[in-house]
PDB file of C-alpha atoms in Angstrom:
ATOM      1  CA  UNK A1187    -234.677 -20.206 -44.509  1.00 73.00           C
ATOM      2  CA  UNK A1188    -231.742 -19.152 -42.297  1.00 87.00           C
ATOM      3  CA  UNK A1189    -229.813 -15.812 -43.644  1.00 96.00           C
ATOM      4  CA  UNK A1190    -227.770 -15.896 -46.624  1.00 97.00           C
ATOM      5  CA  UNK A1191    -225.948 -12.485 -45.764  1.00 98.00           C
ATOM      6  CA  UNK A1192    -225.164 -10.531 -43.110  1.00 98.00           C
ATOM      7  CA  UNK A1193    -224.050  -7.080 -43.680  1.00 98.00           C
ATOM      8  CA  UNK A1194    -221.582  -5.501 -41.277  1.00 97.00           C
ATOM      9  CA  UNK A1195    -222.173  -1.146 -40.536  1.00 97.00           C
ATOM     10  CA  UNK A1196    -219.675   0.348 -38.428  1.00 96.00           C
ATOM     11  CA  UNK A1197    -221.359   1.607 -35.219  1.00 95.00           C
ATOM     12  CA  UNK A1198    -220.358   5.415 -35.126  1.00 94.00           C
ATOM     13  CA  UNK A1199    -221.273   5.672 -38.616  1.00 93.00           C
ATOM     14  CA  UNK A1200    -225.265   5.347 -38.102  1.00 88.00           C
ATOM     15  CA  UNK A1201    -226.801   7.014 -41.232  1.00 91.00           C
ATOM     16  CA  UNK A1202    -225.365   3.709 -43.189  1.00 93.00           C
ATOM     17  CA  UNK A1203    -227.850   1.640 -41.016  1.00 94.00           C
ATOM     18  CA  UNK A1204    -231.551   2.468 -43.290  1.00 93.00           C
ATOM     19  CA  UNK A1205    -229.278   1.837 -46.264  1.00 93.00           C
ATOM     20  CA  UNK A1206    -227.811  -1.324 -45.273  1.00 94.00           C
ATOM     21  CA  UNK A1207    -231.387  -2.344 -44.058  1.00 93.00           C
ATOM     22  CA  UNK A1208    -232.857  -1.555 -47.815  1.00 93.00           C
ATOM     23  CA  UNK A1209    -230.273  -3.285 -49.439  1.00 92.00           C
ATOM     24  CA  UNK A1210    -231.340  -6.981 -50.394  1.00 93.00           C
ATOM     25  CA  UNK A1211    -229.002  -8.341 -47.018  1.00 97.00           C
ATOM     26  CA  UNK A1212    -231.206 -10.790 -44.984  1.00 97.00           C
ATOM     27  CA  UNK A1213    -229.822  -9.332 -41.912  1.00 97.00           C
ATOM     28  CA  UNK A1214    -227.722  -6.104 -40.676  1.00 97.00           C
ATOM     29  CA  UNK A1215    -224.913  -6.010 -38.130  1.00 98.00           C
ATOM     30  CA  UNK A1216    -224.356  -2.881 -36.467  1.00 97.00           C
ATOM     31  CA  UNK A1217    -220.658  -3.236 -35.756  1.00 97.00           C
ATOM     32  CA  UNK A1218    -219.315  -2.152 -32.128  1.00 97.00           C
ATOM     33  CA  UNK A1219    -215.802  -3.812 -32.639  1.00 96.00           C
ATOM     34  CA  UNK A1220    -213.139  -3.729 -35.147  1.00 91.00           C
ATOM     35  CA  UNK A1221    -214.777  -1.086 -37.277  1.00 92.00           C
ATOM     36  CA  UNK A1222    -215.113   1.265 -34.633  1.00 95.00           C
ATOM     37  CA  UNK A1223    -211.748   3.167 -33.540  1.00 93.00           C
ATOM     38  CA  UNK A1224    -211.551   3.461 -29.922  1.00 93.00           C
ATOM     39  CA  UNK A1225    -211.787   6.802 -29.227  1.00 94.00           C
ATOM     40  CA  UNK A1226    -215.574   6.415 -30.762  1.00 95.00           C
ATOM     41  CA  UNK A1227    -216.969   3.386 -28.886  1.00 96.00           C
ATOM     42  CA  UNK A1228    -218.981   5.740 -26.984  1.00 95.00           C
ATOM     43  CA  UNK A1229    -220.730   7.282 -29.620  1.00 96.00           C
ATOM     44  CA  UNK A1230    -221.117   4.254 -31.449  1.00 97.00           C
ATOM     45  CA  UNK A1231    -222.964   2.487 -28.779  1.00 97.00           C
ATOM     46  CA  UNK A1232    -225.335   5.664 -28.499  1.00 97.00           C
ATOM     47  CA  UNK A1233    -225.772   5.485 -32.413  1.00 96.00           C
ATOM     48  CA  UNK A1234    -226.397   1.751 -32.232  1.00 96.00           C
ATOM     49  CA  UNK A1235    -229.175   2.239 -29.455  1.00 96.00           C
ATOM     50  CA  UNK A1236    -230.944   4.926 -31.402  1.00 95.00           C
ATOM     51  CA  UNK A1237    -230.690   2.695 -34.752  1.00 95.00           C
ATOM     52  CA  UNK A1238    -232.257   0.033 -33.296  1.00 95.00           C
ATOM     53  CA  UNK A1239    -235.112   2.095 -31.604  1.00 93.00           C
ATOM     54  CA  UNK A1240    -235.934   3.385 -34.939  1.00 91.00           C
ATOM     55  CA  UNK A1241    -236.109  -0.113 -36.345  1.00 85.00           C
ATOM     56  CA  UNK A1242    -235.473  -1.141 -40.023  1.00 79.00           C
ATOM     57  CA  UNK A1243    -238.498  -1.860 -41.653  1.00 84.00           C
ATOM     58  CA  UNK A1244    -238.360  -5.931 -40.951  1.00 90.00           C
ATOM     59  CA  UNK A1245    -234.485  -6.265 -41.741  1.00 95.00           C
ATOM     60  CA  UNK A1246    -232.870  -7.879 -38.390  1.00 96.00           C
ATOM     61  CA  UNK A1247    -230.750  -5.791 -36.923  1.00 97.00           C
ATOM     62  CA  UNK A1248    -227.223  -7.589 -34.850  1.00 98.00           C
ATOM     63  CA  UNK A1249    -224.881  -6.228 -32.904  1.00 98.00           C
ATOM     64  CA  UNK A1250    -221.634  -7.246 -33.116  1.00 98.00           C
ATOM     65  CA  UNK A1251    -220.077  -6.818 -29.494  1.00 98.00           C
ATOM     66  CA  UNK A1252    -216.533  -5.814 -27.921  1.00 97.00           C
ATOM     67  CA  UNK A1253    -215.056  -9.560 -26.598  1.00 95.00           C
ATOM     68  CA  UNK A1254    -213.098  -7.368 -23.659  1.00 92.00           C
ATOM     69  CA  UNK A1255    -214.898  -7.793 -20.162  1.00 87.00           C
ATOM     70  CA  UNK A1256    -215.565  -3.744 -19.697  1.00 90.00           C
ATOM     71  CA  UNK A1257    -216.254  -2.781 -23.352  1.00 94.00           C
ATOM     72  CA  UNK A1258    -218.722  -6.285 -23.548  1.00 97.00           C
ATOM     73  CA  UNK A1259    -220.855  -4.691 -20.754  1.00 97.00           C
ATOM     74  CA  UNK A1260    -220.808  -0.902 -21.902  1.00 97.00           C
ATOM     75  CA  UNK A1261    -222.249  -2.509 -25.233  1.00 98.00           C
ATOM     76  CA  UNK A1262    -224.738  -4.677 -23.979  1.00 98.00           C
ATOM     77  CA  UNK A1263    -226.202  -2.285 -21.730  1.00 97.00           C
ATOM     78  CA  UNK A1264    -226.403   0.016 -24.715  1.00 97.00           C
ATOM     79  CA  UNK A1265    -227.823  -2.064 -26.835  1.00 97.00           C
ATOM     80  CA  UNK A1266    -230.069  -4.785 -25.311  1.00 97.00           C
ATOM     81  CA  UNK A1267    -234.042  -4.188 -25.488  1.00 94.00           C
ATOM     82  CA  UNK A1268    -236.670  -4.090 -28.303  1.00 89.00           C
ATOM     83  CA  UNK A1269    -235.421  -4.036 -31.694  1.00 93.00           C
ATOM     84  CA  UNK A1270    -232.416  -6.090 -31.398  1.00 97.00           C
ATOM     85  CA  UNK A1271    -232.220  -9.052 -33.150  1.00 97.00           C
ATOM     86  CA  UNK A1272    -228.936 -10.782 -31.350  1.00 98.00           C
ATOM     87  CA  UNK A1273    -225.650 -10.502 -30.667  1.00 98.00           C
ATOM     88  CA  UNK A1274    -222.227 -11.541 -32.380  1.00 98.00           C
ATOM     89  CA  UNK A1275    -219.147 -12.361 -29.906  1.00 98.00           C
ATOM     90  CA  UNK A1276    -216.325 -12.230 -31.659  1.00 98.00           C
ATOM     91  CA  UNK A1277    -213.460 -14.914 -30.602  1.00 97.00           C
ATOM     92  CA  UNK A1278    -215.662 -16.969 -29.160  1.00 98.00           C
ATOM     93  CA  UNK A1279    -214.605 -19.261 -26.304  1.00 98.00           C
ATOM     94  CA  UNK A1280    -216.682 -21.163 -23.684  1.00 98.00           C
ATOM     95  CA  UNK A1281    -215.606 -18.886 -20.636  1.00 97.00           C
ATOM     96  CA  UNK A1282    -216.570 -16.048 -22.904  1.00 97.00           C
ATOM     97  CA  UNK A1283    -219.773 -17.054 -24.077  1.00 98.00           C
ATOM     98  CA  UNK A1284    -220.854 -18.263 -20.079  1.00 97.00           C
ATOM     99  CA  UNK A1285    -219.700 -14.450 -19.401  1.00 97.00           C
ATOM    100  CA  UNK A1286    -222.518 -13.298 -21.783  1.00 98.00           C
ATOM    101  CA  UNK A1287    -224.612 -15.703 -20.742  1.00 98.00           C
ATOM    102  CA  UNK A1288    -224.384 -13.791 -17.082  1.00 97.00           C
ATOM    103  CA  UNK A1289    -224.890 -10.267 -18.497  1.00 98.00           C
ATOM    104  CA  UNK A1290    -227.610 -10.878 -20.601  1.00 98.00           C
ATOM    105  CA  UNK A1291    -229.496 -12.960 -17.961  1.00 98.00           C
ATOM    106  CA  UNK A1292    -229.048 -10.129 -15.452  1.00 97.00           C
ATOM    107  CA  UNK A1293    -230.148  -7.247 -18.481  1.00 97.00           C
ATOM    108  CA  UNK A1294    -232.884  -9.375 -19.492  1.00 97.00           C
ATOM    109  CA  UNK A1295    -234.259  -9.506 -15.860  1.00 96.00           C
ATOM    110  CA  UNK A1296    -233.356  -5.740 -15.319  1.00 96.00           C
ATOM    111  CA  UNK A1297    -235.334  -4.798 -18.392  1.00 95.00           C
ATOM    112  CA  UNK A1298    -238.484  -6.937 -18.209  1.00 94.00           C
ATOM    113  CA  UNK A1299    -237.555  -9.402 -21.314  1.00 95.00           C
ATOM    114  CA  UNK A1300    -237.798 -13.232 -21.062  1.00 94.00           C
ATOM    115  CA  UNK A1301    -234.964 -14.801 -20.202  1.00 93.00           C
ATOM    116  CA  UNK A1302    -232.751 -15.981 -23.101  1.00 94.00           C
ATOM    117  CA  UNK A1303    -234.143 -13.567 -25.298  1.00 95.00           C
ATOM    118  CA  UNK A1304    -230.916 -12.718 -26.969  1.00 98.00           C
ATOM    119  CA  UNK A1305    -229.789 -15.152 -29.294  1.00 98.00           C
ATOM    120  CA  UNK A1306    -225.893 -15.067 -30.002  1.00 98.00           C
ATOM    121  CA  UNK A1307    -224.077 -15.954 -33.051  1.00 98.00           C
ATOM    122  CA  UNK A1308    -220.299 -17.234 -31.682  1.00 98.00           C
ATOM    123  CA  UNK A1309    -218.122 -15.974 -34.047  1.00 98.00           C
ATOM    124  CA  UNK A1310    -214.860 -18.041 -34.028  1.00 98.00           C
ATOM    125  CA  UNK A1311    -211.196 -16.968 -34.626  1.00 97.00           C
ATOM    126  CA  UNK A1312    -209.312 -18.116 -32.025  1.00 97.00           C
ATOM    127  CA  UNK A1313    -207.048 -21.535 -31.564  1.00 97.00           C
ATOM    128  CA  UNK A1314    -209.400 -22.153 -28.357  1.00 97.00           C
ATOM    129  CA  UNK A1315    -212.766 -21.259 -30.065  1.00 97.00           C
ATOM    130  CA  UNK A1316    -211.486 -23.982 -33.265  1.00 97.00           C
ATOM    131  CA  UNK A1317    -210.741 -26.468 -30.510  1.00 97.00           C
ATOM    132  CA  UNK A1318    -214.044 -26.118 -28.744  1.00 98.00           C
ATOM    133  CA  UNK A1319    -216.156 -25.663 -31.533  1.00 98.00           C
ATOM    134  CA  UNK A1320    -218.622 -28.183 -30.141  1.00 98.00           C
ATOM    135  CA  UNK A1321    -218.758 -26.692 -26.675  1.00 98.00           C
ATOM    136  CA  UNK A1322    -219.396 -23.270 -28.322  1.00 98.00           C
ATOM    137  CA  UNK A1323    -222.306 -24.860 -30.329  1.00 98.00           C
ATOM    138  CA  UNK A1324    -223.316 -25.986 -27.466  1.00 98.00           C
ATOM    139  CA  UNK A1325    -223.047 -22.982 -24.995  1.00 98.00           C
ATOM    140  CA  UNK A1326    -226.512 -21.019 -24.058  1.00 95.00           C
ATOM    141  CA  UNK A1327    -228.050 -18.753 -26.261  1.00 97.00           C
ATOM    142  CA  UNK A1328    -225.670 -19.799 -29.458  1.00 98.00           C
ATOM    143  CA  UNK A1329    -227.783 -20.302 -32.501  1.00 98.00           C
ATOM    144  CA  UNK A1330    -225.333 -20.192 -35.316  1.00 98.00           C
ATOM    145  CA  UNK A1331    -221.318 -20.260 -35.782  1.00 98.00           C
ATOM    146  CA  UNK A1332    -219.070 -17.778 -37.709  1.00 98.00           C
ATOM    147  CA  UNK A1333    -215.780 -18.136 -38.881  1.00 97.00           C
ATOM    148  CA  UNK A1334    -213.045 -15.094 -38.789  1.00 95.00           C
ATOM    149  CA  UNK A1335    -210.430 -15.758 -40.514  1.00 95.00           C
ATOM    150  CA  UNK A1336    -208.239 -12.746 -40.162  1.00 93.00           C
ATOM    151  CA  UNK A1337    -207.549 -12.969 -36.717  1.00 93.00           C
ATOM    152  CA  UNK A1338    -207.036 -16.890 -36.758  1.00 95.00           C
ATOM    153  CA  UNK A1339    -204.493 -16.975 -39.220  1.00 95.00           C
ATOM    154  CA  UNK A1340    -202.767 -14.557 -37.499  1.00 94.00           C
ATOM    155  CA  UNK A1341    -202.648 -16.429 -34.020  1.00 95.00           C
ATOM    156  CA  UNK A1342    -201.612 -19.558 -36.189  1.00 95.00           C
ATOM    157  CA  UNK A1343    -199.219 -17.699 -37.850  1.00 96.00           C
ATOM    158  CA  UNK A1344    -200.035 -19.051 -41.146  1.00 95.00           C
ATOM    159  CA  UNK A1345    -200.081 -17.444 -44.491  1.00 95.00           C
ATOM    160  CA  UNK A1346    -203.105 -18.475 -46.282  1.00 94.00           C
ATOM    161  CA  UNK A1347    -202.877 -18.446 -50.120  1.00 93.00           C
ATOM    162  CA  UNK A1348    -205.576 -16.583 -52.290  1.00 90.00           C
ATOM    163  CA  UNK A1349    -208.062 -19.287 -51.691  1.00 92.00           C
ATOM    164  CA  UNK A1350    -207.307 -19.453 -48.068  1.00 95.00           C
ATOM    165  CA  UNK A1351    -206.261 -22.832 -48.562  1.00 95.00           C
ATOM    166  CA  UNK A1352    -204.538 -23.252 -45.448  1.00 96.00           C
ATOM    167  CA  UNK A1353    -207.484 -22.725 -43.270  1.00 96.00           C
ATOM    168  CA  UNK A1354    -209.881 -25.217 -45.237  1.00 97.00           C
ATOM    169  CA  UNK A1355    -209.049 -27.895 -42.580  1.00 96.00           C
ATOM    170  CA  UNK A1356    -210.362 -25.325 -39.711  1.00 97.00           C
ATOM    171  CA  UNK A1357    -213.558 -24.464 -41.952  1.00 97.00           C
ATOM    172  CA  UNK A1358    -214.327 -28.067 -41.661  1.00 98.00           C
ATOM    173  CA  UNK A1359    -214.060 -28.180 -38.100  1.00 97.00           C
ATOM    174  CA  UNK A1360    -216.910 -25.676 -37.552  1.00 98.00           C
ATOM    175  CA  UNK A1361    -218.884 -27.473 -40.073  1.00 98.00           C
ATOM    176  CA  UNK A1362    -218.357 -30.484 -38.104  1.00 98.00           C
ATOM    177  CA  UNK A1363    -219.318 -28.878 -34.755  1.00 98.00           C
ATOM    178  CA  UNK A1364    -222.449 -27.221 -36.092  1.00 98.00           C
ATOM    179  CA  UNK A1365    -223.538 -30.509 -38.002  1.00 97.00           C
ATOM    180  CA  UNK A1366    -222.992 -32.928 -34.691  1.00 98.00           C
ATOM    181  CA  UNK A1367    -224.591 -30.251 -32.517  1.00 98.00           C
ATOM    182  CA  UNK A1368    -227.794 -29.207 -34.875  1.00 97.00           C
ATOM    183  CA  UNK A1369    -227.246 -25.955 -35.380  1.00 98.00           C
ATOM    184  CA  UNK A1370    -227.638 -24.641 -38.848  1.00 97.00           C
ATOM    185  CA  UNK A1371    -224.998 -24.535 -41.440  1.00 97.00           C
ATOM    186  CA  UNK A1372    -222.251 -21.864 -39.810  1.00 98.00           C
ATOM    187  CA  UNK A1373    -221.394 -18.354 -41.690  1.00 98.00           C
ATOM    188  CA  UNK A1374    -218.644 -17.780 -43.884  1.00 98.00           C
ATOM    189  CA  UNK A1375    -215.740 -14.868 -43.807  1.00 97.00           C
ATOM    190  CA  UNK A1376    -215.884 -11.742 -45.251  1.00 96.00           C
ATOM    191  CA  UNK A1377    -214.584 -11.073 -49.259  1.00 95.00           C
ATOM    192  CA  UNK A1378    -212.120  -8.013 -48.072  1.00 93.00           C
ATOM    193  CA  UNK A1379    -211.953  -7.265 -51.702  1.00 94.00           C
ATOM    194  CA  UNK A1380    -215.022  -5.282 -52.167  1.00 94.00           C
ATOM    195  CA  UNK A1381    -215.196  -4.624 -55.972  1.00 95.00           C
ATOM    196  CA  UNK A1382    -214.285  -7.921 -57.138  1.00 96.00           C
ATOM    197  CA  UNK A1383    -217.615  -9.493 -57.524  1.00 96.00           C
ATOM    198  CA  UNK A1384    -216.106 -12.974 -59.686  1.00 96.00           C
ATOM    199  CA  UNK A1385    -213.851 -13.286 -56.724  1.00 96.00           C
ATOM    200  CA  UNK A1386    -216.581 -13.309 -54.386  1.00 97.00           C
ATOM    201  CA  UNK A1387    -218.512 -15.398 -56.357  1.00 97.00           C
ATOM    202  CA  UNK A1388    -215.917 -17.781 -56.649  1.00 97.00           C
ATOM    203  CA  UNK A1389    -215.361 -18.036 -52.705  1.00 97.00           C
ATOM    204  CA  UNK A1390    -218.640 -18.238 -51.858  1.00 98.00           C
ATOM    205  CA  UNK A1391    -219.170 -21.241 -54.392  1.00 97.00           C
ATOM    206  CA  UNK A1392    -216.257 -22.402 -52.761  1.00 97.00           C
ATOM    207  CA  UNK A1393    -217.546 -21.932 -49.465  1.00 98.00           C
ATOM    208  CA  UNK A1394    -221.166 -23.376 -50.143  1.00 97.00           C
ATOM    209  CA  UNK A1395    -219.156 -26.586 -51.141  1.00 97.00           C
ATOM    210  CA  UNK A1396    -217.522 -26.587 -47.791  1.00 98.00           C
ATOM    211  CA  UNK A1397    -220.689 -26.921 -46.001  1.00 97.00           C
ATOM    212  CA  UNK A1398    -221.172 -23.306 -45.274  1.00 98.00           C
ATOM    213  CA  UNK A1399    -224.940 -21.576 -46.378  1.00 98.00           C
ATOM    214  CA  UNK A1400    -224.257 -18.025 -45.660  1.00 98.00           C
ATOM    215  CA  UNK A1401    -221.440 -15.113 -45.261  1.00 98.00           C
ATOM    216  CA  UNK A1402    -220.780 -11.423 -44.009  1.00 98.00           C
ATOM    217  CA  UNK A1403    -220.177  -8.589 -46.315  1.00 97.00           C
ATOM    218  CA  UNK A1404    -218.542  -5.312 -45.939  1.00 97.00           C
ATOM    219  CA  UNK A1405    -220.380  -3.328 -48.699  1.00 96.00           C
ATOM    220  CA  UNK A1406    -223.523  -3.426 -49.991  1.00 96.00           C
ATOM    221  CA  UNK A1407    -222.689  -4.601 -53.423  1.00 96.00           C
ATOM    222  CA  UNK A1408    -221.368  -7.759 -52.259  1.00 98.00           C
ATOM    223  CA  UNK A1409    -225.044  -8.944 -51.060  1.00 98.00           C
ATOM    224  CA  UNK A1410    -226.281  -9.933 -54.558  1.00 97.00           C
ATOM    225  CA  UNK A1411    -223.728 -11.912 -55.163  1.00 98.00           C
ATOM    226  CA  UNK A1412    -223.765 -13.608 -51.983  1.00 98.00           C
ATOM    227  CA  UNK A1413    -227.497 -14.420 -51.938  1.00 97.00           C
ATOM    228  CA  UNK A1414    -227.226 -15.509 -55.324  1.00 97.00           C
ATOM    229  CA  UNK A1415    -224.432 -18.088 -54.435  1.00 97.00           C
ATOM    230  CA  UNK A1416    -226.261 -19.926 -51.354  1.00 97.00           C
ATOM    231  CA  UNK A1417    -229.799 -19.989 -53.297  1.00 95.00           C
ATOM    232  CA  UNK A1418    -230.132 -22.920 -55.291  1.00 91.00           C
ATOM    233  CA  UNK A1419    -230.645 -22.243 -59.213  1.00 89.00           C
ATOM    234  CA  UNK A1420    -233.657 -23.007 -61.020  1.00 89.00           C
ATOM    235  CA  UNK A1421    -231.955 -25.926 -62.566  1.00 90.00           C
ATOM    236  CA  UNK A1422    -230.720 -27.404 -59.448  1.00 88.00           C
ATOM    237  CA  UNK A1423    -234.081 -27.365 -57.756  1.00 89.00           C
ATOM    238  CA  UNK A1424    -235.680 -28.900 -60.859  1.00 91.00           C
ATOM    239  CA  UNK A1425    -232.943 -31.863 -60.780  1.00 85.00           C
ATOM    240  CA  UNK A1426    -233.968 -31.898 -56.801  1.00 86.00           C
ATOM    241  CA  UNK A1427    -237.420 -32.151 -57.466  1.00 86.00           C
ATOM    242  CA  UNK A1428    -236.908 -34.972 -60.102  1.00 82.00           C
ATOM    243  CA  UNK A1429    -234.380 -36.950 -58.126  1.00 80.00           C
ATOM    244  CA  UNK A1430    -236.993 -37.316 -55.098  1.00 85.00           C
ATOM    245  CA  UNK A1431    -240.199 -37.795 -57.507  1.00 82.00           C
ATOM    246  CA  UNK A1432    -238.200 -41.137 -58.649  1.00 80.00           C
ATOM    247  CA  UNK A1433    -238.451 -42.494 -54.560  1.00 77.00           C
ATOM    248  CA  UNK A1434    -242.214 -43.780 -54.180  1.00 72.00           C
ATOM    249  CA  UNK A1435    -243.742 -42.432 -50.969  1.00 65.00           C
ATOM    250  CA  UNK A1436    -243.290 -45.937 -49.171  1.00 61.00           C
ATOM    251  CA  UNK A1437    -239.793 -46.451 -49.680  1.00 63.00           C
ATOM    252  CA  UNK A1438    -236.734 -44.978 -48.967  1.00 65.00           C
ATOM    253  CA  UNK A1439    -234.367 -46.097 -51.365  1.00 67.00           C
ATOM    254  CA  UNK A1440    -234.723 -46.020 -55.332  1.00 64.00           C
ATOM    255  CA  UNK A1441    -232.336 -46.681 -58.370  1.00 66.00           C
ATOM    256  CA  UNK A1442    -232.909 -44.093 -60.964  1.00 65.00           C
ATOM    257  CA  UNK A1443    -232.956 -44.728 -64.426  1.00 60.00           C
ATOM    258  CA  UNK A1444    -229.480 -44.598 -65.109  1.00 62.00           C
ATOM    259  CA  UNK A1445    -228.890 -47.115 -62.735  1.00 63.00           C
ATOM    260  CA  UNK A1446    -227.833 -44.617 -59.647  1.00 67.00           C
ATOM    261  CA  UNK A1447    -228.600 -45.674 -56.265  1.00 69.00           C
ATOM    262  CA  UNK A1448    -230.878 -43.050 -54.712  1.00 71.00           C
ATOM    263  CA  UNK A1449    -230.236 -43.826 -50.833  1.00 71.00           C
ATOM    264  CA  UNK A1450    -231.461 -41.370 -47.903  1.00 77.00           C
ATOM    265  CA  UNK A1451    -228.067 -39.108 -48.052  1.00 77.00           C
ATOM    266  CA  UNK A1452    -229.057 -38.412 -51.711  1.00 79.00           C
ATOM    267  CA  UNK A1453    -232.364 -37.977 -50.649  1.00 77.00           C
ATOM    268  CA  UNK A1454    -231.452 -35.772 -48.104  1.00 84.00           C
ATOM    269  CA  UNK A1455    -228.850 -33.577 -50.098  1.00 85.00           C
ATOM    270  CA  UNK A1456    -231.954 -33.393 -52.773  1.00 85.00           C
ATOM    271  CA  UNK A1457    -234.233 -31.810 -49.855  1.00 86.00           C
ATOM    272  CA  UNK A1458    -231.497 -29.144 -48.653  1.00 86.00           C
ATOM    273  CA  UNK A1459    -231.438 -28.271 -52.185  1.00 88.00           C
ATOM    274  CA  UNK A1460    -234.821 -27.332 -51.899  1.00 88.00           C
ATOM    275  CA  UNK A1461    -234.930 -25.247 -48.606  1.00 85.00           C
ATOM    276  CA  UNK A1462    -232.710 -23.283 -50.629  1.00 90.00           C
ATOM    277  CA  UNK A1463    -234.664 -22.740 -53.819  1.00 81.00           C
TER     278      UNK A1463
END
């Protein structure tokens, strides 16, 4: 099952990486971008490289790089190697992904890594990224999409309400692009209120209904809520198993005892529920 929770750790705070890796997070993102002051970028790169060398006890360690050309090259030079699960590229657009692929290809060759060894999660948070979401999905190395709504809202000049209703159409575009290209369901945005777990549960449930199956987190206390939100409950699993049991092995459709028609689309949803169980 793809990761449900990705926990951000500021790259210049290496003491937090082991704590994050020991949490319930499915994966950790060492952030070299927004969480790091400009003056601490070099320190963060060195700390991230050391954390990758030290390992994490099995928790995948990703790195969010800076999208600017000079910073991107410096970030990748510091972190590409053993221990790196992959790279998150902010403000992902086709041209930026092509540049990233070129840099990664050169580093892999230089460091004796297999070609294509470093996968990429493309973080869509610009208008161009949204408009070209399908092309972003098809870019080399991209294994998943995420959405960053703070930067996107600013560029679009929208003022989202607490439920970010104004961005729901954009979320659907990202979900559609992933489904059309065969990528896993995308990663939803952070919940910036790190103390309100009720709100986190509510917004995670909304993301699940909208087609997301993971989200990023800013604090370890958010992780269990996110994991629970994207994991099917025992009741949901039992209902899906009962539904699938009503369809004979040699049939693709059936009618349940209540008269509801069970077609392949309904069965596919039931199987997806079991995958999340």
